[in-house]
PDB file of C-alpha atoms and ligand atoms in Angstrom:
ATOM      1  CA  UNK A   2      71.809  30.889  90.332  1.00  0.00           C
ATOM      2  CA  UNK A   3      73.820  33.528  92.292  1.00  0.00           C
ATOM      3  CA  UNK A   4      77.297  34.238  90.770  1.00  0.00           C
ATOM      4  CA  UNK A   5      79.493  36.315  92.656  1.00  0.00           C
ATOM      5  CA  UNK A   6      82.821  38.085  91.697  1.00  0.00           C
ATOM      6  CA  UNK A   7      85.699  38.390  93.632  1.00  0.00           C
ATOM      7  CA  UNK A   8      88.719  41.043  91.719  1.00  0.00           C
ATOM      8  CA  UNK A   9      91.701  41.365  93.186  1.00  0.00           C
ATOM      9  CA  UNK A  10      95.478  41.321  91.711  1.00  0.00           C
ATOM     10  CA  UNK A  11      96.004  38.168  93.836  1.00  0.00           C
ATOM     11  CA  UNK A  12      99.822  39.211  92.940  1.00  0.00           C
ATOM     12  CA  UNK A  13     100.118  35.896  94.459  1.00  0.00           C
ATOM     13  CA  UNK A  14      97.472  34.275  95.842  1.00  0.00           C
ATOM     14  CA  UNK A  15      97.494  33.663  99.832  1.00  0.00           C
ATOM     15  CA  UNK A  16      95.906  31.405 102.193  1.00  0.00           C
ATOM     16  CA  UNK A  17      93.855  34.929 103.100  1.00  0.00           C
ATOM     17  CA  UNK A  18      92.428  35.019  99.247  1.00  0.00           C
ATOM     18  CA  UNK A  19      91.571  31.448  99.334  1.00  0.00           C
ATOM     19  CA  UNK A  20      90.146  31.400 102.839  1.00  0.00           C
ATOM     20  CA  UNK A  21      88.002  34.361 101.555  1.00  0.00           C
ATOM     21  CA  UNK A  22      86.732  31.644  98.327  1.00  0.00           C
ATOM     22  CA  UNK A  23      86.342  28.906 100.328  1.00  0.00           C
ATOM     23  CA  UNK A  24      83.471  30.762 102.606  1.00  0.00           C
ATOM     24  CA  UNK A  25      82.279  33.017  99.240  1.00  0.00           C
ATOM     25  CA  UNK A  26      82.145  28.967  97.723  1.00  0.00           C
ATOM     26  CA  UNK A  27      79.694  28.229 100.567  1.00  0.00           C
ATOM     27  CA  UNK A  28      77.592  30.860 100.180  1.00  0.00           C
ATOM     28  CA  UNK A  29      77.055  31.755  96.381  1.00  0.00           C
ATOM     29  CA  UNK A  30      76.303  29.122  93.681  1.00  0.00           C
ATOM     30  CA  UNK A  31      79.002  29.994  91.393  1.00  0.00           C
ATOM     31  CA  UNK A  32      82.243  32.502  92.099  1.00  0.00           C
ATOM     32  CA  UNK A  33      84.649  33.825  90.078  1.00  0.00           C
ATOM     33  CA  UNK A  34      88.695  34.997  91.353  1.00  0.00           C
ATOM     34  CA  UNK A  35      88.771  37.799  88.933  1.00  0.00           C
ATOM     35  CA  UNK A  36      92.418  38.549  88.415  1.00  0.00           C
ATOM     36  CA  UNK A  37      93.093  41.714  87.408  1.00  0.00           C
ATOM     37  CA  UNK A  38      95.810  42.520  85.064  1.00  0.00           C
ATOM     38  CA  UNK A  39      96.940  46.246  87.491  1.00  0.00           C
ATOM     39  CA  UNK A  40     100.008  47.375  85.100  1.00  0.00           C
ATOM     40  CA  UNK A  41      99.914  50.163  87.406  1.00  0.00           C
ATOM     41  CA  UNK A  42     101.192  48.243  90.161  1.00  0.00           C
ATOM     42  CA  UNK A  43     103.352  46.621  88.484  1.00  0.00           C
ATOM     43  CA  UNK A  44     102.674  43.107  89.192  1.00  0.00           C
ATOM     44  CA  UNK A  45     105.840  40.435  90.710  1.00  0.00           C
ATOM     45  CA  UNK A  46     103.689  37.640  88.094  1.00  0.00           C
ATOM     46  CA  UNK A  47     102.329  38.368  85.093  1.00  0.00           C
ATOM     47  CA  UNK A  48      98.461  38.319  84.924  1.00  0.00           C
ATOM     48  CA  UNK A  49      98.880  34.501  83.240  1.00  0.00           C
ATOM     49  CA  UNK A  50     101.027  33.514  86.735  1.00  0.00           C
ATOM     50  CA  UNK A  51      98.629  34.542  88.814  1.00  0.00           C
ATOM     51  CA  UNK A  52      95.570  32.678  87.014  1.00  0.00           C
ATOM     52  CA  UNK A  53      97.306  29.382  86.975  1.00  0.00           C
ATOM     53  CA  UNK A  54      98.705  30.064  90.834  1.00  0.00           C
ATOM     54  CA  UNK A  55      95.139  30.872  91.418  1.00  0.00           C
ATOM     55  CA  UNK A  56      93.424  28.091  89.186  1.00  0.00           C
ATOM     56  CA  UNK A  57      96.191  25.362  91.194  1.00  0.00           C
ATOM     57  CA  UNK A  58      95.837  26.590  94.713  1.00  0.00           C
ATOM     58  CA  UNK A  59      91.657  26.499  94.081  1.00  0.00           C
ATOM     59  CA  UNK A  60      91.401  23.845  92.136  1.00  0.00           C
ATOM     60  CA  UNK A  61      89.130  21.157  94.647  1.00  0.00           C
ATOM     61  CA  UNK A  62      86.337  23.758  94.625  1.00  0.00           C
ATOM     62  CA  UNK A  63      84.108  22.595  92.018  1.00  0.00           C
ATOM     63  CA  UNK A  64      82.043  26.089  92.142  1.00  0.00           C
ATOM     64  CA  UNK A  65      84.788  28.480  91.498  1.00  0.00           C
ATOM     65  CA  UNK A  66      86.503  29.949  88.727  1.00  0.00           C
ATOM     66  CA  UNK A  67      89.406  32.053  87.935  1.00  0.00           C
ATOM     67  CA  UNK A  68      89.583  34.316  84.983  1.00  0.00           C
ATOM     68  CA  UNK A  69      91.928  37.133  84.180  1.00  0.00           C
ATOM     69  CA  UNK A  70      90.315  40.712  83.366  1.00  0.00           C
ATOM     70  CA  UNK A  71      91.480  44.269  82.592  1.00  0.00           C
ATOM     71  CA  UNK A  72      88.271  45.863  81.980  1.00  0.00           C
ATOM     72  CA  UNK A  73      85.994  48.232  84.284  1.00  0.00           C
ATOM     73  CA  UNK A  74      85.068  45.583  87.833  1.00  0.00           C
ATOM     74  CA  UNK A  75      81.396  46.244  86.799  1.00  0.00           C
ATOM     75  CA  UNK A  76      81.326  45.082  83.141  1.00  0.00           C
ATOM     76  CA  UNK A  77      83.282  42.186  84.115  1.00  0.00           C
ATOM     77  CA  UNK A  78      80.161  41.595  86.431  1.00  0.00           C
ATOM     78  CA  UNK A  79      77.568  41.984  83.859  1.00  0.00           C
ATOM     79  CA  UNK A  80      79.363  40.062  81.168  1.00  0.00           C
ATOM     80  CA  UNK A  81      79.236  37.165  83.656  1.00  0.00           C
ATOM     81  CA  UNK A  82      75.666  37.738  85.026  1.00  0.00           C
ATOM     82  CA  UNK A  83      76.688  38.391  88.321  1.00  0.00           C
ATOM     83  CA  UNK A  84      74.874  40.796  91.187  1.00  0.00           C
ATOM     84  CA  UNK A  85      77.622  40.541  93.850  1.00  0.00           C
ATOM     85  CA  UNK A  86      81.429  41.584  94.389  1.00  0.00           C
ATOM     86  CA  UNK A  87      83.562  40.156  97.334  1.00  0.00           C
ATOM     87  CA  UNK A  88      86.020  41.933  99.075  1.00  0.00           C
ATOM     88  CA  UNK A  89      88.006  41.049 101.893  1.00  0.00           C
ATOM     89  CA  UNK A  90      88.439  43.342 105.060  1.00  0.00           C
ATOM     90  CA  UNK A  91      90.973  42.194 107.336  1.00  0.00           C
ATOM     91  CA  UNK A  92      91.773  45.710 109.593  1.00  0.00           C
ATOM     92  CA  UNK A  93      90.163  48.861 109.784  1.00  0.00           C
ATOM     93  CA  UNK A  94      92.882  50.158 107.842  1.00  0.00           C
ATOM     94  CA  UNK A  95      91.679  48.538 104.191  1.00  0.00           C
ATOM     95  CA  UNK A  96      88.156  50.040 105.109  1.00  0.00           C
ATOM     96  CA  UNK A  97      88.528  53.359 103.577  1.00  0.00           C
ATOM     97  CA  UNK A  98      89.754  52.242 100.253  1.00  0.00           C
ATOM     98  CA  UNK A  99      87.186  49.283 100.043  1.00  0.00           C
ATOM     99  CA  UNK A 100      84.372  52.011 101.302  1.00  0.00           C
ATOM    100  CA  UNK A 101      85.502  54.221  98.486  1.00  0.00           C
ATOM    101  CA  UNK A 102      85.535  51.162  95.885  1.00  0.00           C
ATOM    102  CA  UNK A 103      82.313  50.184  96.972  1.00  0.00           C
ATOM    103  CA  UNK A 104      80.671  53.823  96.614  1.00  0.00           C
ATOM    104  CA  UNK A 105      82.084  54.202  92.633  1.00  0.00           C
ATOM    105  CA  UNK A 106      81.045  50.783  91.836  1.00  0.00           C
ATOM    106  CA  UNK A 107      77.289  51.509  93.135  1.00  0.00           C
ATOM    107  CA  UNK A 108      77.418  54.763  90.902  1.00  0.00           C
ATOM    108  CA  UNK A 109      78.479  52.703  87.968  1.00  0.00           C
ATOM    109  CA  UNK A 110      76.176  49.618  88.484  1.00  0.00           C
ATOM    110  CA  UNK A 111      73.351  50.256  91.259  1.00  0.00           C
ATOM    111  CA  UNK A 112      72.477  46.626  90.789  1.00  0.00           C
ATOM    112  CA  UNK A 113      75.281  44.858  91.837  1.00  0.00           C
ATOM    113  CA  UNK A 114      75.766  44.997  95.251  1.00  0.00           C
ATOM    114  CA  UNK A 115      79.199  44.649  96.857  1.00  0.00           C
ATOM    115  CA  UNK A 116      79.954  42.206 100.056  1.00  0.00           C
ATOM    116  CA  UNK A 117      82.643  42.027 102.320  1.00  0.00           C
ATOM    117  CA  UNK A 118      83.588  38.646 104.184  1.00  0.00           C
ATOM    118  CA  UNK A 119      86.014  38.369 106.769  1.00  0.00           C
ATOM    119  CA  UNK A 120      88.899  35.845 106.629  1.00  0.00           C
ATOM    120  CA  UNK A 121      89.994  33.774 109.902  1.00  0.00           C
ATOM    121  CA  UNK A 122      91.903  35.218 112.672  1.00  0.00           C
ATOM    122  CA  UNK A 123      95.165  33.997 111.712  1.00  0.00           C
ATOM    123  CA  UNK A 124      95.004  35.421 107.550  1.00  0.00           C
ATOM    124  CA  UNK A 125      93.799  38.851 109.118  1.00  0.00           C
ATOM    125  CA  UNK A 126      97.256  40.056 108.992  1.00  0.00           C
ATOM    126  CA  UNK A 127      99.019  38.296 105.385  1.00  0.00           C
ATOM    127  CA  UNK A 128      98.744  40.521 102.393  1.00  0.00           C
ATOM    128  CA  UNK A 129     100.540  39.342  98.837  1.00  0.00           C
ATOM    129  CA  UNK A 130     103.067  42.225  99.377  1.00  0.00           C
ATOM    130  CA  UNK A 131     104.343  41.409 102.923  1.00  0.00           C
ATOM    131  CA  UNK A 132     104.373  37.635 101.386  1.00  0.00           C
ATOM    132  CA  UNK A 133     106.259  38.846  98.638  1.00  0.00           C
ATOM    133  CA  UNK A 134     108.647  40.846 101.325  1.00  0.00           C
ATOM    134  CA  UNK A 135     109.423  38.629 104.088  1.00  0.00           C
ATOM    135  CA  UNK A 136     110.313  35.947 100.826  1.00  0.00           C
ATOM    136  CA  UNK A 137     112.649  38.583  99.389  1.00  0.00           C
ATOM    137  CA  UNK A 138     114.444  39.066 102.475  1.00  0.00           C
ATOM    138  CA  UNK A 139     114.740  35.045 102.656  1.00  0.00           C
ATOM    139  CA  UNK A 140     112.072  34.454 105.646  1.00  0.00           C
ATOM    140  CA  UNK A 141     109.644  31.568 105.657  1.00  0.00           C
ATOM    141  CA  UNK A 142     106.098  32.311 104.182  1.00  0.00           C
ATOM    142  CA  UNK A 143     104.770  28.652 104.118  1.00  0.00           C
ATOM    143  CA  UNK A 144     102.031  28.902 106.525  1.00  0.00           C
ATOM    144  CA  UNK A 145     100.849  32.143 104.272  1.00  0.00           C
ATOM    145  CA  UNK A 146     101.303  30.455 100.929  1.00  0.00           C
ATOM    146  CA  UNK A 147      99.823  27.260  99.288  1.00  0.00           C
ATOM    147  CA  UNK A 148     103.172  24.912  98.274  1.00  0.00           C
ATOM    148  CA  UNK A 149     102.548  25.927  94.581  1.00  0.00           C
ATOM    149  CA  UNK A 150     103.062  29.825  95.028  1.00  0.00           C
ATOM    150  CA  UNK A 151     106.016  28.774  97.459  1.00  0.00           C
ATOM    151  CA  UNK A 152     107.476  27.413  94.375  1.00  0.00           C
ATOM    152  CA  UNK A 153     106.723  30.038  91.905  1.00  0.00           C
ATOM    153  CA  UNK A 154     108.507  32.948  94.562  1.00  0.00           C
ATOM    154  CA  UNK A 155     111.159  30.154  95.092  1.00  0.00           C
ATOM    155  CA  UNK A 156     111.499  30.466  90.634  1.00  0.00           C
ATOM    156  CA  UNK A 157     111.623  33.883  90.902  1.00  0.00           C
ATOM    157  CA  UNK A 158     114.619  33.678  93.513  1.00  0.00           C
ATOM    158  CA  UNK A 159     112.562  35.586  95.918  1.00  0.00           C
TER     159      UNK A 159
HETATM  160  P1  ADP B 325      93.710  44.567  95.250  1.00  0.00           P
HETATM  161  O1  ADP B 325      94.854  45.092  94.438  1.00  0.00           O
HETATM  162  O2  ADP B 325      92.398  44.638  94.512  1.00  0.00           O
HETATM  163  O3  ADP B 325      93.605  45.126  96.637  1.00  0.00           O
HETATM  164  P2  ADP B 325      94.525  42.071  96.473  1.00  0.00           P
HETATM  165  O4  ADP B 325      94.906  40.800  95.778  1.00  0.00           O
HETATM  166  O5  ADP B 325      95.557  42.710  97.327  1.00  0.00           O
HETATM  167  O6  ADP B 325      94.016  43.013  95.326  1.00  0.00           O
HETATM  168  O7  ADP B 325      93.237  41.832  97.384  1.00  0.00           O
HETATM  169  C1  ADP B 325      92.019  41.404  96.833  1.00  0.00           C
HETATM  170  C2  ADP B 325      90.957  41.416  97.908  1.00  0.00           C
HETATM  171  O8  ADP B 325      91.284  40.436  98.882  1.00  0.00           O
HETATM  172  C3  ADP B 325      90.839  42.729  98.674  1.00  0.00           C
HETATM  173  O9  ADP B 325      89.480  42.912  99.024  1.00  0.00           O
HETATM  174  C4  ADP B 325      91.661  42.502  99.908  1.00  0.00           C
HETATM  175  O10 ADP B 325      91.207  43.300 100.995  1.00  0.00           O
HETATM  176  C5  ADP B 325      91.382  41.038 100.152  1.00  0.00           C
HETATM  177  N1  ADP B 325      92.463  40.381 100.874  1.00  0.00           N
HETATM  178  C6  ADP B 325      93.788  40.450 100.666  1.00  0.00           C
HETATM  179  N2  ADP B 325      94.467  39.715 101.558  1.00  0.00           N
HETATM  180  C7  ADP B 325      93.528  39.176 102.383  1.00  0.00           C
HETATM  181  C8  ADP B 325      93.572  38.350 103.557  1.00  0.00           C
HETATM  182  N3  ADP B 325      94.711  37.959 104.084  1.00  0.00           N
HETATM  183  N4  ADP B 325      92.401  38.027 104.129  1.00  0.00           N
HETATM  184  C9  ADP B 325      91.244  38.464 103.617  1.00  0.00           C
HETATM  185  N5  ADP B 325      91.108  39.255 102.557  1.00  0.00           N
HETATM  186  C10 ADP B 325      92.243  39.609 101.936  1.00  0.00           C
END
């Protein structure tokens, strides 16, 4: 059984996040939306919000899970036997950071190898902060945003 781990702050969750499960779901027998808790970026939803936006929006995928972590990536992957990290790449532009990511985690844990899957055309572009931006400044995010998360931004008057 192949588990995979995808970590992210998911700070919320966005049709470009789930896109990215629903092909990892395909793929790998078991995967896990590891949110992380990231008090250094100072989170819009607590780490709690954004597991049960996550566990909500996800929910019809039998295969995946969603479980909050604040630990090192790969500990979280060998606690829950798993030999693969997802990342997303939408642009060029997150390569450098995910390249550097990458290269610590294979110092840290040369058996877990890290995989990057590309989301459809039209979630190449939506990132949770730009969600959480246009919101603020009272645009329309529904085609970025599962109903549920819609809601929660709508709770926290953004
Ligand atoms: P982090 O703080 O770890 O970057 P994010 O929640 O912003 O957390 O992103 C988690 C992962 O999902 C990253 O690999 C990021 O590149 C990817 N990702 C974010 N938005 C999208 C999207 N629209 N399409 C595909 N991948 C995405």
């Amino acid at each position: 059984m192949t588990t995979a781990v995808y970590p992210g702050t998911f700070d919320p969750i966005t049709n470009g996040h789930s896109d990215i499960v629903m092909r990892a779901a395909i793929l790998f027998d078991r995967v896990i939306v590891a949110v992380a808790a990231s008090p250094g970026k100072r989170p819009l939803f607590s780490v709690e919000q954004r597991v049960a936006l996550a566990s909500e929006v996800l929910a019809d995928l039998d295969n995946v899970e969603i479980s909050p972590f604040d630990t090192l990536l790969v500990d979280f992957a060998s606690q829950h036997d798993a030999k693969v990290i997802l990342r997303g790449l939408r642009a060029v532009s997150d390569f450098e950071y995910e390249f550097q990511l990458a290269g610590i985690n294979r110092r840290l844990a040369p058996d877990v190898e890290t995989l990057f899957l590309r989301p459809a055309e039209q979630y190449a572009y939506i990132s949770s902060s730009l969600v959480r931006e246009v919101a603020g400044l009272g645009g329309d995010v529904s085609e970025f945003i599962h109903p549920a998360v819609q809601a929660a931004l709508k709770r926290r008057k953004l």
